[in-house]
mmCIF file of C-alpha atoms and ligand atoms in Angstrom:
data_model
loop_
_atom_site.group_PDB
_atom_site.id
_atom_site.type_symbol
_atom_site.label_atom_id
_atom_site.label_comp_id
_atom_site.label_asym_id
_atom_site.label_seq_id
_atom_site.Cartn_x
_atom_site.Cartn_y
_atom_site.Cartn_z
ATOM 1 C CA MET A 1 94.840 266.217 -66.825
ATOM 2 C CA PHE A 2 91.135 266.165 -66.080
ATOM 3 C CA SER A 3 90.459 269.253 -68.215
ATOM 4 C CA GLU A 4 92.028 267.479 -71.216
ATOM 5 C CA ARG A 5 90.042 264.335 -70.548
ATOM 6 C CA ILE A 6 86.682 266.078 -70.526
ATOM 7 C CA GLY A 7 87.606 268.563 -73.233
ATOM 8 C CA GLY A 8 87.792 271.869 -71.333
ATOM 9 C CA LEU A 9 85.252 274.658 -71.273
ATOM 10 C CA ALA A 10 83.656 275.921 -74.465
ATOM 11 C CA GLY A 11 85.095 279.391 -73.901
ATOM 12 C CA ASP A 12 83.527 280.683 -77.095
ATOM 13 C CA ASP A 13 80.006 281.263 -75.837
ATOM 14 C CA HIS A 14 78.440 283.659 -73.415
ATOM 15 C CA ALA A 15 76.978 281.103 -71.034
ATOM 16 C CA PRO A 16 78.033 281.566 -67.394
ATOM 17 C CA LEU A 17 81.173 279.598 -66.503
ATOM 18 C CA TYR A 18 79.372 277.205 -64.156
ATOM 19 C CA LYS A 19 77.038 276.279 -67.040
ATOM 20 C CA GLN A 20 79.998 275.709 -69.342
ATOM 21 C CA LEU A 21 81.539 273.363 -66.780
ATOM 22 C CA GLN A 22 78.208 271.573 -66.354
ATOM 23 C CA ARG A 23 77.954 271.124 -70.108
ATOM 24 C CA ALA A 24 81.476 269.705 -70.346
ATOM 25 C CA LEU A 25 80.771 267.238 -67.522
ATOM 26 C CA ARG A 26 77.390 266.269 -68.949
ATOM 27 C CA GLU A 27 78.912 265.569 -72.349
ATOM 28 C CA ALA A 28 81.735 263.555 -70.800
ATOM 29 C CA ILE A 29 79.151 261.384 -68.997
ATOM 30 C CA GLN A 30 77.016 261.010 -72.126
ATOM 31 C CA LYS A 31 80.028 260.032 -74.222
ATOM 32 C CA LYS A 32 81.242 257.703 -71.475
ATOM 33 C CA VAL A 33 84.520 259.549 -71.051
ATOM 34 C CA LEU A 34 83.452 259.503 -67.413
ATOM 35 C CA GLY A 35 81.818 256.297 -66.198
ATOM 36 C CA PRO A 36 79.778 255.249 -63.148
ATOM 37 C CA ASP A 37 81.673 255.693 -59.876
ATOM 38 C CA ASP A 38 84.520 257.686 -61.463
ATOM 39 C CA ALA A 39 85.844 260.251 -58.995
ATOM 40 C CA LEU A 40 86.075 263.913 -59.961
ATOM 41 C CA PRO A 41 89.149 265.845 -58.893
ATOM 42 C CA ALA A 42 88.896 267.932 -55.729
ATOM 43 C CA GLU A 43 87.033 271.209 -56.234
ATOM 44 C CA ARG A 44 90.150 273.267 -55.612
ATOM 45 C CA ASP A 45 92.076 271.295 -58.286
ATOM 46 C CA MET A 46 89.282 271.689 -60.799
ATOM 47 C CA ALA A 47 89.141 275.409 -60.123
ATOM 48 C CA GLU A 48 92.862 275.668 -60.812
ATOM 49 C CA GLU A 49 92.772 273.508 -63.949
ATOM 50 C CA PHE A 50 89.849 275.313 -65.526
ATOM 51 C CA ASN A 51 91.018 278.670 -64.289
ATOM 52 C CA ILE A 52 87.720 279.477 -62.613
ATOM 53 C CA SER A 53 86.793 280.173 -59.006
ATOM 54 C CA ARG A 54 86.076 277.436 -56.504
ATOM 55 C CA ILE A 55 82.612 278.905 -55.962
ATOM 56 C CA THR A 56 81.906 278.435 -59.672
ATOM 57 C CA VAL A 57 83.031 274.805 -59.519
ATOM 58 C CA ARG A 58 80.860 274.218 -56.467
ATOM 59 C CA LYS A 59 77.848 275.814 -58.139
ATOM 60 C CA ALA A 60 78.305 273.635 -61.242
ATOM 61 C CA LEU A 61 78.653 270.449 -59.179
ATOM 62 C CA ASP A 62 75.711 271.329 -56.911
ATOM 63 C CA GLY A 63 73.481 271.565 -59.976
ATOM 64 C CA LEU A 64 74.608 268.197 -61.344
ATOM 65 C CA VAL A 65 74.234 266.574 -57.912
ATOM 66 C CA SER A 66 70.642 267.764 -57.680
ATOM 67 C CA GLU A 67 70.002 266.484 -61.231
ATOM 68 C CA GLY A 68 71.284 263.103 -60.077
ATOM 69 C CA LEU A 69 74.244 262.893 -62.478
ATOM 70 C CA LEU A 70 76.821 263.234 -59.717
ATOM 71 C CA THR A 71 76.817 262.122 -56.134
ATOM 72 C CA ARG A 72 78.775 263.347 -53.100
ATOM 73 C CA ARG A 73 80.206 260.994 -50.536
ATOM 74 C CA GLN A 74 81.073 262.380 -47.147
ATOM 75 C CA GLY A 75 84.804 262.829 -46.852
ATOM 76 C CA ALA A 76 85.509 261.092 -50.178
ATOM 77 C CA GLY A 77 84.500 263.681 -52.764
ATOM 78 C CA THR A 78 82.257 263.819 -55.819
ATOM 79 C CA PHE A 79 81.616 260.855 -58.099
ATOM 80 C CA VAL A 80 79.667 260.066 -61.236
ATOM 81 C CA ALA A 81 76.438 258.464 -59.992
ATOM 82 C CA ALA A 82 76.420 254.705 -60.457
ATOM 83 C CA ARG A 83 72.849 253.899 -59.573
ATOM 84 C CA VAL A 84 70.368 255.902 -61.574
ATOM 85 C CA GLU A 85 69.666 258.945 -59.434
ATOM 86 C CA LYS A 86 66.387 260.315 -60.604
ATOM 87 C CA SER A 87 65.247 263.779 -59.742
ATOM 88 C CA PHE A 88 61.791 263.882 -58.259
ATOM 89 C CA SER A 89 61.205 267.423 -59.379
ATOM 90 C CA LYS A 90 61.852 267.123 -63.142
ATOM 91 C CA LEU A 91 59.194 265.955 -65.545
ATOM 92 C CA THR A 92 61.475 263.859 -67.726
ATOM 93 C CA SER A 93 60.878 260.631 -69.610
ATOM 94 C CA PHE A 94 62.657 257.323 -69.124
ATOM 95 C CA THR A 95 64.321 257.772 -72.521
ATOM 96 C CA GLU A 96 65.649 261.223 -71.596
ATOM 97 C CA ASP A 97 66.794 259.991 -68.166
ATOM 98 C CA MET A 98 68.854 257.210 -69.727
ATOM 99 C CA ILE A 99 70.331 259.228 -72.604
ATOM 100 C CA SER A 100 71.475 261.963 -70.221
ATOM 101 C CA ARG A 101 73.390 259.291 -68.285
ATOM 102 C CA GLY A 102 75.110 257.888 -71.347
ATOM 103 C CA ARG A 103 72.911 254.793 -71.377
ATOM 104 C CA VAL A 104 71.003 253.397 -74.318
ATOM 105 C CA PRO A 105 67.251 253.050 -73.667
ATOM 106 C CA ARG A 106 65.203 250.261 -75.171
ATOM 107 C CA SER A 107 61.722 248.890 -74.562
ATOM 108 C CA GLU A 108 60.210 245.491 -74.950
ATOM 109 C CA TRP A 109 56.485 245.659 -75.506
ATOM 110 C CA ILE A 110 54.241 243.481 -73.385
ATOM 111 C CA SER A 111 51.154 245.033 -74.947
ATOM 112 C CA LYS A 112 50.023 248.076 -76.892
ATOM 113 C CA ALA A 113 46.292 248.513 -77.359
ATOM 114 C CA MET A 114 43.330 250.811 -77.616
ATOM 115 C CA GLY A 115 40.384 250.306 -75.277
ATOM 116 C CA ALA A 116 37.669 252.032 -73.309
ATOM 117 C CA VAL A 117 38.446 253.762 -70.028
ATOM 118 C CA THR A 118 37.774 251.660 -66.897
ATOM 119 C CA PRO A 119 35.728 253.217 -64.062
ATOM 120 C CA GLU A 120 38.943 253.650 -62.031
ATOM 121 C CA GLU A 121 40.860 255.262 -64.899
ATOM 122 C CA SER A 122 37.912 257.514 -65.656
ATOM 123 C CA LEU A 123 38.323 258.976 -62.167
ATOM 124 C CA THR A 124 42.126 259.354 -62.307
ATOM 125 C CA LEU A 125 42.102 260.764 -65.822
ATOM 126 C CA GLY A 126 38.899 262.771 -65.461
ATOM 127 C CA LEU A 127 37.403 261.171 -68.588
ATOM 128 C CA SER A 128 33.748 260.236 -69.021
ATOM 129 C CA PRO A 129 32.946 256.510 -68.968
ATOM 130 C CA GLY A 130 33.444 254.819 -72.320
ATOM 131 C CA THR A 131 36.021 257.344 -73.626
ATOM 132 C CA PRO A 132 38.799 255.696 -75.680
ATOM 133 C CA VAL A 133 42.255 255.319 -74.130
ATOM 134 C CA PHE A 134 45.528 253.702 -75.146
ATOM 135 C CA ARG A 135 47.255 251.194 -72.910
ATOM 136 C CA PHE A 136 50.945 250.488 -73.076
ATOM 137 C CA ALA A 137 52.832 247.872 -71.067
ATOM 138 C CA ARG A 138 56.589 247.723 -71.431
ATOM 139 C CA ILE A 139 59.785 246.395 -69.950
ATOM 140 C CA ARG A 140 62.285 249.251 -69.980
ATOM 141 C CA TYR A 141 65.947 248.553 -70.465
ATOM 142 C CA ALA A 142 69.158 250.559 -70.158
ATOM 143 C CA ASP A 143 72.187 249.185 -71.996
ATOM 144 C CA GLY A 144 70.380 245.861 -72.216
ATOM 145 C CA ALA A 145 69.662 245.604 -68.469
ATOM 146 C CA PRO A 146 66.001 245.586 -67.368
ATOM 147 C CA MET A 147 65.285 248.620 -65.174
ATOM 148 C CA ALA A 148 61.522 248.975 -64.873
ATOM 149 C CA LEU A 149 58.097 247.733 -65.849
ATOM 150 C CA GLU A 150 55.718 250.426 -66.989
ATOM 151 C CA TYR A 151 51.977 250.345 -67.461
ATOM 152 C CA SER A 152 50.615 253.523 -69.022
ATOM 153 C CA THR A 153 47.103 254.634 -69.853
ATOM 154 C CA VAL A 154 46.933 257.622 -72.177
ATOM 155 C CA ALA A 155 43.808 259.653 -72.988
ATOM 156 C CA GLY A 156 42.561 258.823 -76.479
ATOM 157 C CA PHE A 157 42.593 262.434 -77.683
ATOM 158 C CA ALA A 158 46.373 262.641 -77.226
ATOM 159 C CA LEU A 159 47.498 260.185 -79.920
ATOM 160 C CA PRO A 160 46.257 259.263 -83.396
ATOM 161 C CA SER A 161 46.979 255.538 -82.828
ATOM 162 C CA ALA A 162 48.879 253.197 -80.508
ATOM 163 C CA GLU A 163 51.360 252.484 -83.295
ATOM 164 C CA VAL A 164 52.855 255.981 -83.246
ATOM 165 C CA VAL A 165 54.585 255.187 -79.953
ATOM 166 C CA GLY A 166 58.078 253.920 -80.722
ATOM 167 C CA VAL A 167 60.818 254.014 -78.103
ATOM 168 C CA SER A 168 59.439 257.037 -76.285
ATOM 169 C CA LEU A 169 55.874 257.767 -75.246
ATOM 170 C CA TYR A 170 56.739 261.395 -74.430
ATOM 171 C CA GLU A 171 58.275 261.862 -77.859
ATOM 172 C CA ALA A 172 55.029 260.648 -79.448
ATOM 173 C CA LEU A 173 53.007 262.958 -77.175
ATOM 174 C CA GLU A 174 55.291 265.864 -77.999
ATOM 175 C CA ALA A 175 54.772 265.249 -81.712
ATOM 176 C CA THR A 176 51.001 265.689 -81.298
ATOM 177 C CA GLY A 177 51.383 268.689 -78.969
ATOM 178 C CA HIS A 178 50.261 266.710 -75.914
ATOM 179 C CA ARG A 179 53.452 266.399 -73.901
ATOM 180 C CA PRO A 180 52.628 266.708 -70.195
ATOM 181 C CA ALA A 181 53.580 269.955 -68.479
ATOM 182 C CA ARG A 182 52.864 269.007 -64.867
ATOM 183 C CA ALA A 183 52.526 265.780 -62.915
ATOM 184 C CA LEU A 184 51.594 264.330 -59.565
ATOM 185 C CA GLN A 185 53.594 261.351 -58.353
ATOM 186 C CA ARG A 186 53.159 258.942 -55.549
ATOM 187 C CA LEU A 187 55.769 256.402 -54.516
ATOM 188 C CA ARG A 188 55.430 253.160 -52.632
ATOM 189 C CA ALA A 189 57.736 250.256 -51.748
ATOM 190 C CA VAL A 190 56.714 246.901 -53.245
ATOM 191 C CA LEU A 191 57.962 243.338 -53.353
ATOM 192 C CA PHE A 192 57.986 241.971 -56.885
ATOM 193 C CA THR A 193 55.489 239.227 -57.649
ATOM 194 C CA ALA A 194 56.701 236.093 -59.419
ATOM 195 C CA GLU A 195 55.514 237.465 -62.760
ATOM 196 C CA GLN A 196 57.122 240.886 -62.298
ATOM 197 C CA ALA A 197 60.358 239.312 -61.059
ATOM 198 C CA GLU A 198 60.547 237.128 -64.122
ATOM 199 C CA LEU A 199 60.006 240.043 -66.499
ATOM 200 C CA LEU A 200 62.735 242.046 -64.748
ATOM 201 C CA GLY A 201 65.105 239.120 -64.277
ATOM 202 C CA VAL A 202 65.324 239.571 -60.488
ATOM 203 C CA PRO A 203 64.521 237.159 -57.621
ATOM 204 C CA VAL A 204 60.885 236.904 -56.499
ATOM 205 C CA LYS A 205 60.086 239.251 -53.595
ATOM 206 C CA ASP A 206 63.002 241.525 -54.470
ATOM 207 C CA ALA A 207 62.350 245.095 -53.404
ATOM 208 C CA GLY A 208 61.036 247.596 -55.913
ATOM 209 C CA LEU A 209 59.565 251.060 -56.073
ATOM 210 C CA LEU A 210 56.139 251.648 -57.503
ATOM 211 C CA ILE A 211 55.708 255.166 -58.768
ATOM 212 C CA GLU A 212 52.410 256.318 -60.072
ATOM 213 C CA ARG A 213 52.591 259.397 -62.229
ATOM 214 C CA ARG A 214 49.465 261.276 -63.271
ATOM 215 C CA SER A 215 50.368 263.980 -65.731
ATOM 216 C CA PHE A 216 48.549 266.948 -67.151
ATOM 217 C CA LEU A 217 48.587 269.268 -70.155
ATOM 218 C CA PRO A 218 49.076 273.013 -69.722
ATOM 219 C CA ASP A 219 45.280 273.426 -69.993
ATOM 220 C CA GLY A 220 44.767 271.149 -66.968
ATOM 221 C CA ARG A 221 43.491 268.042 -68.778
ATOM 222 C CA ALA A 222 44.995 264.773 -67.535
ATOM 223 C CA VAL A 223 46.830 263.006 -70.347
ATOM 224 C CA GLU A 224 48.612 260.035 -68.783
ATOM 225 C CA VAL A 225 48.569 257.775 -65.789
ATOM 226 C CA THR A 226 51.531 255.433 -65.524
ATOM 227 C CA GLN A 227 52.515 252.858 -62.943
ATOM 228 C CA SER A 228 56.261 252.342 -63.041
ATOM 229 C CA TYR A 229 57.804 249.456 -61.130
ATOM 230 C CA TYR A 230 61.461 250.346 -60.787
ATOM 231 C CA ARG A 231 64.085 247.918 -59.589
ATOM 232 C CA GLY A 232 64.969 248.894 -56.044
ATOM 233 C CA ASP A 233 68.649 248.061 -56.569
ATOM 234 C CA ALA A 234 68.991 250.315 -59.596
ATOM 235 C CA TYR A 235 67.398 253.583 -58.551
ATOM 236 C CA ASP A 236 67.794 256.362 -56.031
ATOM 237 C CA PHE A 237 65.214 259.103 -56.017
ATOM 238 C CA VAL A 238 66.544 262.542 -55.241
ATOM 239 C CA ALA A 239 64.553 265.625 -54.348
ATOM 240 C CA GLU A 240 65.737 269.119 -53.584
ATOM 241 C CA LEU A 241 63.830 270.683 -50.729
ATOM 242 C CA ASN A 242 63.621 274.353 -49.879
ATOM 243 C CA ALA A 243 62.695 275.701 -46.453
ATOM 244 C CA LEU A 244 59.400 277.557 -46.201
ATOM 245 C CA SER A 245 60.090 281.232 -46.544
HETATM 246 C C1 LIG B 1 58.964 257.869 -66.971
HETATM 247 C C2 LIG B 1 57.670 258.254 -66.249
HETATM 248 C C3 LIG B 1 56.459 257.712 -66.938
HETATM 249 C C4 LIG B 1 56.456 258.089 -68.397
HETATM 250 C C5 LIG B 1 57.733 257.610 -69.040
HETATM 251 C C6 LIG B 1 57.820 258.054 -70.485
HETATM 252 C C7 LIG B 1 58.499 258.218 -63.936
HETATM 253 C C8 LIG B 1 58.291 257.765 -62.550
HETATM 254 N N1 LIG B 1 57.644 257.795 -64.865
HETATM 255 O O1 LIG B 1 59.287 256.547 -66.760
HETATM 256 O O2 LIG B 1 55.306 258.283 -66.319
HETATM 257 O O3 LIG B 1 55.356 257.499 -69.051
HETATM 258 O O4 LIG B 1 58.862 258.144 -68.359
HETATM 259 O O5 LIG B 1 59.030 257.560 -71.010
HETATM 260 O O6 LIG B 1 59.421 258.968 -64.187
HETATM 261 P P1 LIG B 1 59.298 257.427 -72.536
HETATM 262 O O7 LIG B 1 59.017 258.743 -73.172
HETATM 263 O O8 LIG B 1 60.736 257.010 -72.619
HETATM 264 O O9 LIG B 1 58.371 256.368 -73.069
#
């Protein structure tokens, strides 16, 4: 039975039932009880097994679909997402994205250094010329497979040194109270250059997505600008849109 496989609902807390079902599914994905492309039972069967209404099941699944953990296929049902489906509306880090999908994140450093802001960065980050910044270049892996190349520039005031950044940049920023609260992103299709292709282990001119994220602190100061080159065959970007009201 599916409910036995994923461990059933907590039952002992006061969270709404759809949240309890979401938590059970999330944990099953994180612990790899459910793997990529695994099909979920039909909504009506889940409702019966968990003894909750079909509307509650639908609400729980809708939420996980818009987070990118699950995916719906017309006429076939709901599945655990196989490609990384990344929500465009959540300000999460690569590390968090991978952990929530049951994958193990790792980074290989290309470079980690302190320097002075370039004229271009001084415009994007709103820093005066000559201000110190940190630059981080990394290959990002999930379960040992290369997923993205990331080039980040972080305002000097946000970190005590480049060395404090371990696996996660956002964790280091959080520790100093400078985790971004808001971001602007722009996305563009690219073909990987020979150098990029080699770092990612894909053929030259393979398709990729370049996402530039400029992120800000609650007080409005820009803290980070990152260019992420994601493998086009590994990612889907998902956004929830609401009609103008
Ligand atoms: C994501 C962000 C990137 C951020 C990084 C931090 C996108 C498009 N980019 O990859 O801007 O620097 O996460 O990840 O989502 P980390 O905390 O694991 O180092």
